[in-house]
CSV table of C-alpha atoms in Angstrom, one decimal:
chain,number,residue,atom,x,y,z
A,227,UNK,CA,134.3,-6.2,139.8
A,228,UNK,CA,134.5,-9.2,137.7
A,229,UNK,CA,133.9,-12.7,139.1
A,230,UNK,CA,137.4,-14.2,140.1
A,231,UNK,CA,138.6,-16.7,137.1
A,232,UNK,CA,138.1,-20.3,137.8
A,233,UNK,CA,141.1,-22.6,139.2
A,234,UNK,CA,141.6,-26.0,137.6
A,235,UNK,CA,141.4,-28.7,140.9
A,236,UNK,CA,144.3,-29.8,141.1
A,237,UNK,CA,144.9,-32.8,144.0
A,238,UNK,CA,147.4,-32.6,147.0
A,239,UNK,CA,150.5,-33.5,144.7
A,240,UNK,CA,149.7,-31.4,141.9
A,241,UNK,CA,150.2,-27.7,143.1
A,242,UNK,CA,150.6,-24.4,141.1
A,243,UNK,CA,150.6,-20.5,141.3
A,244,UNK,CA,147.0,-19.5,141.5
A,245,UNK,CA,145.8,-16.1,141.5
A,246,UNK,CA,144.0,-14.4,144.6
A,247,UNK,CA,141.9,-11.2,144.7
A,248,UNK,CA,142.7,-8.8,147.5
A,249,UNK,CA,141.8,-5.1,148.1
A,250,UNK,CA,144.9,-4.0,146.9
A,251,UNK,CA,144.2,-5.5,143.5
A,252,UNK,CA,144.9,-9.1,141.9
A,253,UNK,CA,148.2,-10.7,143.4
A,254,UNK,CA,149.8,-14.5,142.6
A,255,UNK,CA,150.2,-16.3,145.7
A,256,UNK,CA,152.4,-19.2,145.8
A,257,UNK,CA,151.6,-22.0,147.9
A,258,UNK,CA,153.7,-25.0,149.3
A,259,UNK,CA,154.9,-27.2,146.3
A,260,UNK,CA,155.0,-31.0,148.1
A,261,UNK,CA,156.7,-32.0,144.8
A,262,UNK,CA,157.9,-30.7,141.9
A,263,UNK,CA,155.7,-29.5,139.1
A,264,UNK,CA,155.3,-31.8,136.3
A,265,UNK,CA,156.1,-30.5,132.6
A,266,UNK,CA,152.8,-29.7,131.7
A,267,UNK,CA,152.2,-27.0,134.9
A,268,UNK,CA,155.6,-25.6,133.9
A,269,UNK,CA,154.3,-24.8,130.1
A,270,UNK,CA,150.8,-23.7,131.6
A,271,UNK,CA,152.9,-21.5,134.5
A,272,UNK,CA,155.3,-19.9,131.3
A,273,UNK,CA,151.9,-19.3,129.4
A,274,UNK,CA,150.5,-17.5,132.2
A,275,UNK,CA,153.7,-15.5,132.7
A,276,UNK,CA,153.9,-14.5,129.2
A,277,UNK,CA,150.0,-13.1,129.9
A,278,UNK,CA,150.8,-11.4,133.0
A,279,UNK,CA,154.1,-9.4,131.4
A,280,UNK,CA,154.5,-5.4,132.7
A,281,UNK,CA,152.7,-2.9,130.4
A,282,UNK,CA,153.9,0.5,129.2
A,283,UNK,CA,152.0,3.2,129.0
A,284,UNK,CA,153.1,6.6,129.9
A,285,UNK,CA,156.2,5.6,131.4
A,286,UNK,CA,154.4,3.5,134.1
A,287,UNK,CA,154.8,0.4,134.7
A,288,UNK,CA,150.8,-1.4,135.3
A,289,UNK,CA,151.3,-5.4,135.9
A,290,UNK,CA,147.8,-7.3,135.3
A,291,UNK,CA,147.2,-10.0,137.1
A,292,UNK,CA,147.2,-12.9,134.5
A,293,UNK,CA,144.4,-11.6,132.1
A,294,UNK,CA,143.1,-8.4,130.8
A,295,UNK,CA,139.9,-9.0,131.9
A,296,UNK,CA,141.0,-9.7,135.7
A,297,UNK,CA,143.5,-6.3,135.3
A,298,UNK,CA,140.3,-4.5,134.8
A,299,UNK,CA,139.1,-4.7,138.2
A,300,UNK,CA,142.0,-3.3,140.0
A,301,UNK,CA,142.1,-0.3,141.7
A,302,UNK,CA,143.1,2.8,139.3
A,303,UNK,CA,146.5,3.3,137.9
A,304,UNK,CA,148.4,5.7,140.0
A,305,UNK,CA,148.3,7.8,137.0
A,306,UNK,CA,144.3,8.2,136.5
A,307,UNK,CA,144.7,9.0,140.3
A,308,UNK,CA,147.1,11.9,140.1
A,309,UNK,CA,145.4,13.1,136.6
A,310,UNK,CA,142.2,13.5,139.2
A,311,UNK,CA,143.9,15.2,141.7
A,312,UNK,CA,145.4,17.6,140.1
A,313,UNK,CA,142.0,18.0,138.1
A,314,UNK,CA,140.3,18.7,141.5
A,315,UNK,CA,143.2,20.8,142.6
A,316,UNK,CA,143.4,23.1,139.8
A,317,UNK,CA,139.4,23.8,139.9
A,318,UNK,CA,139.7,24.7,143.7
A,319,UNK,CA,142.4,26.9,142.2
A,320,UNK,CA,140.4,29.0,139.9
A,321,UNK,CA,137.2,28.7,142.1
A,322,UNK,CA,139.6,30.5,144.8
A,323,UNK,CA,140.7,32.7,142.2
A,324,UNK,CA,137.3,33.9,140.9
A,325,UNK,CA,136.1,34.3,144.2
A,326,UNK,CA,139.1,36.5,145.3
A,327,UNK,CA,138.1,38.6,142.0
A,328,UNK,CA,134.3,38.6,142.5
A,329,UNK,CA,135.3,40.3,146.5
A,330,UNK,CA,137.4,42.5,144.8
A,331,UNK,CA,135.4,43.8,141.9
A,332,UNK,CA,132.2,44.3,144.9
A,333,UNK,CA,134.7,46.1,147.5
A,334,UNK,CA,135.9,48.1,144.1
A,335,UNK,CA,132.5,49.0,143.3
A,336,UNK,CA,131.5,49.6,147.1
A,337,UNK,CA,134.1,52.4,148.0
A,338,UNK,CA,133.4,54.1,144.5
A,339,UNK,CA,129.8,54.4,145.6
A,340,UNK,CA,129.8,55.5,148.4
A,341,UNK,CA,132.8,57.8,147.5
A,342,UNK,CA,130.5,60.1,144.7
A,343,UNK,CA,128.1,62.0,146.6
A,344,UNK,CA,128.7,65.5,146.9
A,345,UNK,CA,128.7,66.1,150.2
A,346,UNK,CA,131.6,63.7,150.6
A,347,UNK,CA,129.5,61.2,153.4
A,348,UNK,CA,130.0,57.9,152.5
A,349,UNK,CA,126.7,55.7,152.8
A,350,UNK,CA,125.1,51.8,152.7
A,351,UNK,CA,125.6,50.5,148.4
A,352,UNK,CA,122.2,50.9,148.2
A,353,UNK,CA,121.8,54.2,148.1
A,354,UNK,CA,123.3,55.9,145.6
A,355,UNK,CA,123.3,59.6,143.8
A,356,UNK,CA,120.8,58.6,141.6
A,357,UNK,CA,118.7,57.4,144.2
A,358,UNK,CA,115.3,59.6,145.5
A,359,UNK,CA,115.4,62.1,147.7
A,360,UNK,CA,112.8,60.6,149.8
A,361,UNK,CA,115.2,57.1,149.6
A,362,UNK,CA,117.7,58.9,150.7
A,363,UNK,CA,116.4,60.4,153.7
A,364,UNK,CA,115.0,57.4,154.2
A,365,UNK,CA,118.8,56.1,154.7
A,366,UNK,CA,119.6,59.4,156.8
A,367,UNK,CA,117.4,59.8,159.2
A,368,UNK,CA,115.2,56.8,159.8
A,369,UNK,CA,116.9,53.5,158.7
A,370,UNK,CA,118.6,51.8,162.0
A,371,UNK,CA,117.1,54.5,164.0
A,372,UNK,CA,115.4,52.6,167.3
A,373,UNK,CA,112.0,53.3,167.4
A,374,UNK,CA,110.1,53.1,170.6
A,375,UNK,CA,106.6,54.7,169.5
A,376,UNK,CA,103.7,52.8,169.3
A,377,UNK,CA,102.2,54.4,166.0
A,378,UNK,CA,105.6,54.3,164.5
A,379,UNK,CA,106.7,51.0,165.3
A,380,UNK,CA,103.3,49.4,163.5
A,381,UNK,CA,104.0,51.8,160.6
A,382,UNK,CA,107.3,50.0,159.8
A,383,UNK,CA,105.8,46.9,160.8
A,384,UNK,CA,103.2,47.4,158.3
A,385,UNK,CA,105.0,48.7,155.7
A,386,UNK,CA,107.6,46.1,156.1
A,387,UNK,CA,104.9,43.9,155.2
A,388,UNK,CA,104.3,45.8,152.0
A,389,UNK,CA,107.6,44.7,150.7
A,390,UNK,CA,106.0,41.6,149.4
A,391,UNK,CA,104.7,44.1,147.0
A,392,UNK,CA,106.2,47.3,146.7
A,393,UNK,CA,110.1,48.2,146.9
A,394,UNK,CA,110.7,50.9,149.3
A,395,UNK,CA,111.1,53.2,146.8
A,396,UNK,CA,107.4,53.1,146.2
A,397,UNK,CA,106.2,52.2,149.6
A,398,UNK,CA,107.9,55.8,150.6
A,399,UNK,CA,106.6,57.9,147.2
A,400,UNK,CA,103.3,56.6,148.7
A,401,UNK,CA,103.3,57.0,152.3
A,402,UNK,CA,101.2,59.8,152.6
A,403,UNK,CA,98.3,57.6,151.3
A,404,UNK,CA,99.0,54.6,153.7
A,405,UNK,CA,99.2,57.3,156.7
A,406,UNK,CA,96.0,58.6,155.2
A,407,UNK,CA,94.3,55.1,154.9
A,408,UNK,CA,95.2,53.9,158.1
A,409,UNK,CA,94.5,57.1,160.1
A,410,UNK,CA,98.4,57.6,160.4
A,411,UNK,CA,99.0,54.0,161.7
A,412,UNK,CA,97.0,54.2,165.0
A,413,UNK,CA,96.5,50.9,166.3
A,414,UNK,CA,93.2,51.7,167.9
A,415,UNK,CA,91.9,53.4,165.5
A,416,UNK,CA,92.8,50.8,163.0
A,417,UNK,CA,91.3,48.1,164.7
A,418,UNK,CA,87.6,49.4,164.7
A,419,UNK,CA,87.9,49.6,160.9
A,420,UNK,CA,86.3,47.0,158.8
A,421,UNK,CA,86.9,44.7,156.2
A,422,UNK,CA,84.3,46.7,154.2
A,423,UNK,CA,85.2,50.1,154.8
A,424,UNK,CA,88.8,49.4,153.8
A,425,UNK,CA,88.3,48.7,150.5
A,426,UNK,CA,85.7,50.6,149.7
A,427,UNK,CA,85.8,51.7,146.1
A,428,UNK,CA,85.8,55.2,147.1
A,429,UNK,CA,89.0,55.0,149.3
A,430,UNK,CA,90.9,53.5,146.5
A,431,UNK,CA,93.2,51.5,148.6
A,432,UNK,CA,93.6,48.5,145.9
A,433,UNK,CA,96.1,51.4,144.0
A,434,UNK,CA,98.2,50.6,147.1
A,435,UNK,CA,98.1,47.1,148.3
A,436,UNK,CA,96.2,44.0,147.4
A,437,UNK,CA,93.1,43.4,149.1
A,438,UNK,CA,94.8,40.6,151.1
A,439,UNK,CA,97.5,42.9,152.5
A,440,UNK,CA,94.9,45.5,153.3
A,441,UNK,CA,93.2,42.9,155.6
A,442,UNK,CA,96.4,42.1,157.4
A,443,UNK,CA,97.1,45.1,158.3
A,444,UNK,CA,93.7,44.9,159.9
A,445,UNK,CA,94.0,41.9,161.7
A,446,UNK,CA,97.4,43.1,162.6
A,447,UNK,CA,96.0,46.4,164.5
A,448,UNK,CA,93.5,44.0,166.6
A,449,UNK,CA,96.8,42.0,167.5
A,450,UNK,CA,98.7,45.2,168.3
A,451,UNK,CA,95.9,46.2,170.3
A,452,UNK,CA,95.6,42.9,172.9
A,453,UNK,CA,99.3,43.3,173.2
A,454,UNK,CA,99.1,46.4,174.7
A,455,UNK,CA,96.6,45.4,177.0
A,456,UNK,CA,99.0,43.0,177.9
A,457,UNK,CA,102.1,44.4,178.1
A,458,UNK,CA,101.3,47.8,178.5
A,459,UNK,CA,102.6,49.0,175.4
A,460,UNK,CA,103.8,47.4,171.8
A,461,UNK,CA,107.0,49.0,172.3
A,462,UNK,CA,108.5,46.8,175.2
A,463,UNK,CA,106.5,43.7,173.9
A,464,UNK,CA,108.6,44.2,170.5
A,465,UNK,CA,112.0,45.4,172.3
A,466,UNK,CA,112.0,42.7,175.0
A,467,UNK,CA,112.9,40.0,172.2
A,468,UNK,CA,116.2,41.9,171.8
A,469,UNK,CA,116.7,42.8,175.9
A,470,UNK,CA,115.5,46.5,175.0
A,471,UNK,CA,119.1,47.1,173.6
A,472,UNK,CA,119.8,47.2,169.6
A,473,UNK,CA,122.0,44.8,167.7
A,474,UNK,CA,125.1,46.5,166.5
A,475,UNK,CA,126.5,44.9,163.8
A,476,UNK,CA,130.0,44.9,162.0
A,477,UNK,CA,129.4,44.3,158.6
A,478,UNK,CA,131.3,45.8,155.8
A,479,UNK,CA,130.2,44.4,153.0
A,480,UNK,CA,126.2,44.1,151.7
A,481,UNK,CA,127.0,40.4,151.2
A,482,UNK,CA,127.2,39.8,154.9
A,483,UNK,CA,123.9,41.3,155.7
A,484,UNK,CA,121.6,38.7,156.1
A,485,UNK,CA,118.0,38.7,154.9
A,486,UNK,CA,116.6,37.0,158.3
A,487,UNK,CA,118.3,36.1,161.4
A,488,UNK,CA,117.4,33.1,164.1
A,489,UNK,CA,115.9,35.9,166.3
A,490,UNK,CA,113.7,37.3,163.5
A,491,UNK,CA,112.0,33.7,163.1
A,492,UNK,CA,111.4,33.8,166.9
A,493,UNK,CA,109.6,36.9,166.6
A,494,UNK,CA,108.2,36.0,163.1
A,495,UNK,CA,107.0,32.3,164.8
A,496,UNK,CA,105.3,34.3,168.2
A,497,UNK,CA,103.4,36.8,166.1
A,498,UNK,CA,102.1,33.7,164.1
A,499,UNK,CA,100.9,32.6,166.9
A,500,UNK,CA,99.6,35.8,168.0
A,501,UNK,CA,97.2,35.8,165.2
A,502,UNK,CA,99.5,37.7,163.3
A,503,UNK,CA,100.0,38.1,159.4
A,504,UNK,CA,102.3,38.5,156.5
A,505,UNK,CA,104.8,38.6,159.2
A,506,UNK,CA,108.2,35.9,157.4
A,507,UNK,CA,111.1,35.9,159.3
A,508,UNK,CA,112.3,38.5,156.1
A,509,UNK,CA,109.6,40.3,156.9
A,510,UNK,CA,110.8,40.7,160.3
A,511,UNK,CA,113.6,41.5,159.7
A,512,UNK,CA,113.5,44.4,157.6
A,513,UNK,CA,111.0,45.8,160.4
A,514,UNK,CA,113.9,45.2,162.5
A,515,UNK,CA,116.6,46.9,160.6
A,516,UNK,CA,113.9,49.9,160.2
A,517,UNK,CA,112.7,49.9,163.2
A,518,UNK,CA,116.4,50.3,165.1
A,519,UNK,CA,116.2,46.5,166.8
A,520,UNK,CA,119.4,46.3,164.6
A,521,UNK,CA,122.0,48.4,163.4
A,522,UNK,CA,122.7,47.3,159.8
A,523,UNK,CA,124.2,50.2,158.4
A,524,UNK,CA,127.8,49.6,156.9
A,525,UNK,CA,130.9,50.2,159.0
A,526,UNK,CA,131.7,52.6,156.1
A,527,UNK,CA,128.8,53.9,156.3
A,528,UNK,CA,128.3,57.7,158.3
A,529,UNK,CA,125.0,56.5,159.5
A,530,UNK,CA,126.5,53.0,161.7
A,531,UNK,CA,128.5,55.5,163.8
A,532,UNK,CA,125.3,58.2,164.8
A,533,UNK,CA,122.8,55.1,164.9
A,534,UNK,CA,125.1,53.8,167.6
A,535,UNK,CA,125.3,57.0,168.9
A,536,UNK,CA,121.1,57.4,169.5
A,537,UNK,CA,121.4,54.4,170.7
A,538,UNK,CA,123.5,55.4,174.0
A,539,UNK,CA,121.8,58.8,174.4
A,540,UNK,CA,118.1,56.9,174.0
């Protein structure tokens, strides 16, 4: 805001209209004449007038104060103010409206995909027709099935960690390696492998995993191995973070599935501090949704209802 003009001094018998900045904008405030104004202030005062006459523009009316440098720092014209509100109001319009479509288009596109496979069994939008065999069976019979065995349970675990690396696709066209690698995923056994063995040139396990993932998985088997002499098995140290009884969840859209949940970083955070690695909240996750700790399988889905279902009869 501009500095407010200066006022000519004037003494206690000489008093005029002088202008005074408020927040509401620039305002003439008259104060007590003691005696008439002499000719000369009346000239200067019709002067002034003349300056501060009412503008047109737009059909509104926009009085300046007594110069166009002073109008300046008002507050905006009531019409910049409704050009900017119905701006803002009009985008939240069409940001409404393209999100309405973009729901519509994925619900669209949802139903028709799980609507195509031949044996009329609607399933989870990411597996389709088209999809493997294994990948589907993958969705059919394990996926949100709980898991309560030992072995099993640091399978998905590991393989979970393989994600970094692999889709599932080709973690599951490869699976028969990893089982044959890891001496099908006993924890024990696992454990008393070493650093050197495992990537031994004449195993070949590089073709699967990175030499840092193959050591995890190591240092994860020792770490699988103390819990059990703690807890008597991996299986209630795992399921006691979710009170032994799986998550069902509601969803029926993929966009509400999350990728990690506040009780997959408190798993994800105690491993850590286990001595455990590649274990991310994500990664935690997805062990969990494999694993059975939650049911993520779409309402629509054939699979939510029979997951629910092993659940009660487990």
């Amino acid at each position: 805001m501009s500095a407010p003009p200066r006022v000519r001094s004037v003494d206690s018998d000489d008093r005029e209209l002088r202008s005074v900045l408020c927040p509401a904008g620039n305002k003439l405030q008259q104060k007590a004449l003691s005696k008439p104004a002499k000719k000369s202030d009346k000239t200067l005062t019709a002067k002034k007038t003349l300056q501060c006459s009412p503008l047109r523009r737009n059909g509104i009316s926009m009085n300046a104060s007594y110069s166009s440098e002073a109008s300046s720092s008002c507050e905006s014209s009531p019409l910049s103010m409704a050009s900017t509100s119905s701006g803002k109001r009009a985008l939240r319009r069409n940001s409404s409206s393209t999100l309405r479509k973009n729901v519509t288009t994925e619900e669209r596109d949802e139903k028709k995909a799980g609507d195509c496979f031949s044996d009329g069994r609607k399933r989870c939008p990411w597996i389709t027709p088209k999809s493997d065999e294994c990948y589907i069976a993958f969705h059919d019979q394990e996926w949100g099935v709980p898991v309560h065995d030992d072995k099993k349970l640091f399978e998905l675990l590991s393989l979970s960690g393989a994600l970094a690396e692999l889709s599932w696709k080709d973690i599951l066209s490869k699976r028969y390696l990893f089982r044959e690698v890891f001496m099908d995923f006993d924890p024990i056994a696992v454990s008393e492998l070493t650093n050197k063995k495992i990537t031994s040139p004449e195993i070949a396990t590089t073709a699967l995993l990175s030499e840092q993932k193959l050591r995890s998985i190591l240092e994860n088997a020792n770490q699988v191995r103390k819990i059990i002499v703690e807890f008597g098995s991996f299986d209630k140290y795992i399921w006691n973070f979710v009170n032994h009884k799986p998550t069902q969840s509601q969803f029926r859209y993929s966009r509400q599935v999350p990728v990690k949940t506040s009780k997959a970083e408190l798993i994800s955070k105690d491993l850590v501090r286990r001595g455990f690695r590649s274990v991310s909240p994500t990664v935690i996750y997805s062990f969990m949704q494999t694993a059975g700790l939650t049911n993520d399988h779409l309402t629509s889905c054939f699979r939510h209802q029979e997951c629910i279902s092993k659940d009660e009869t487990s």
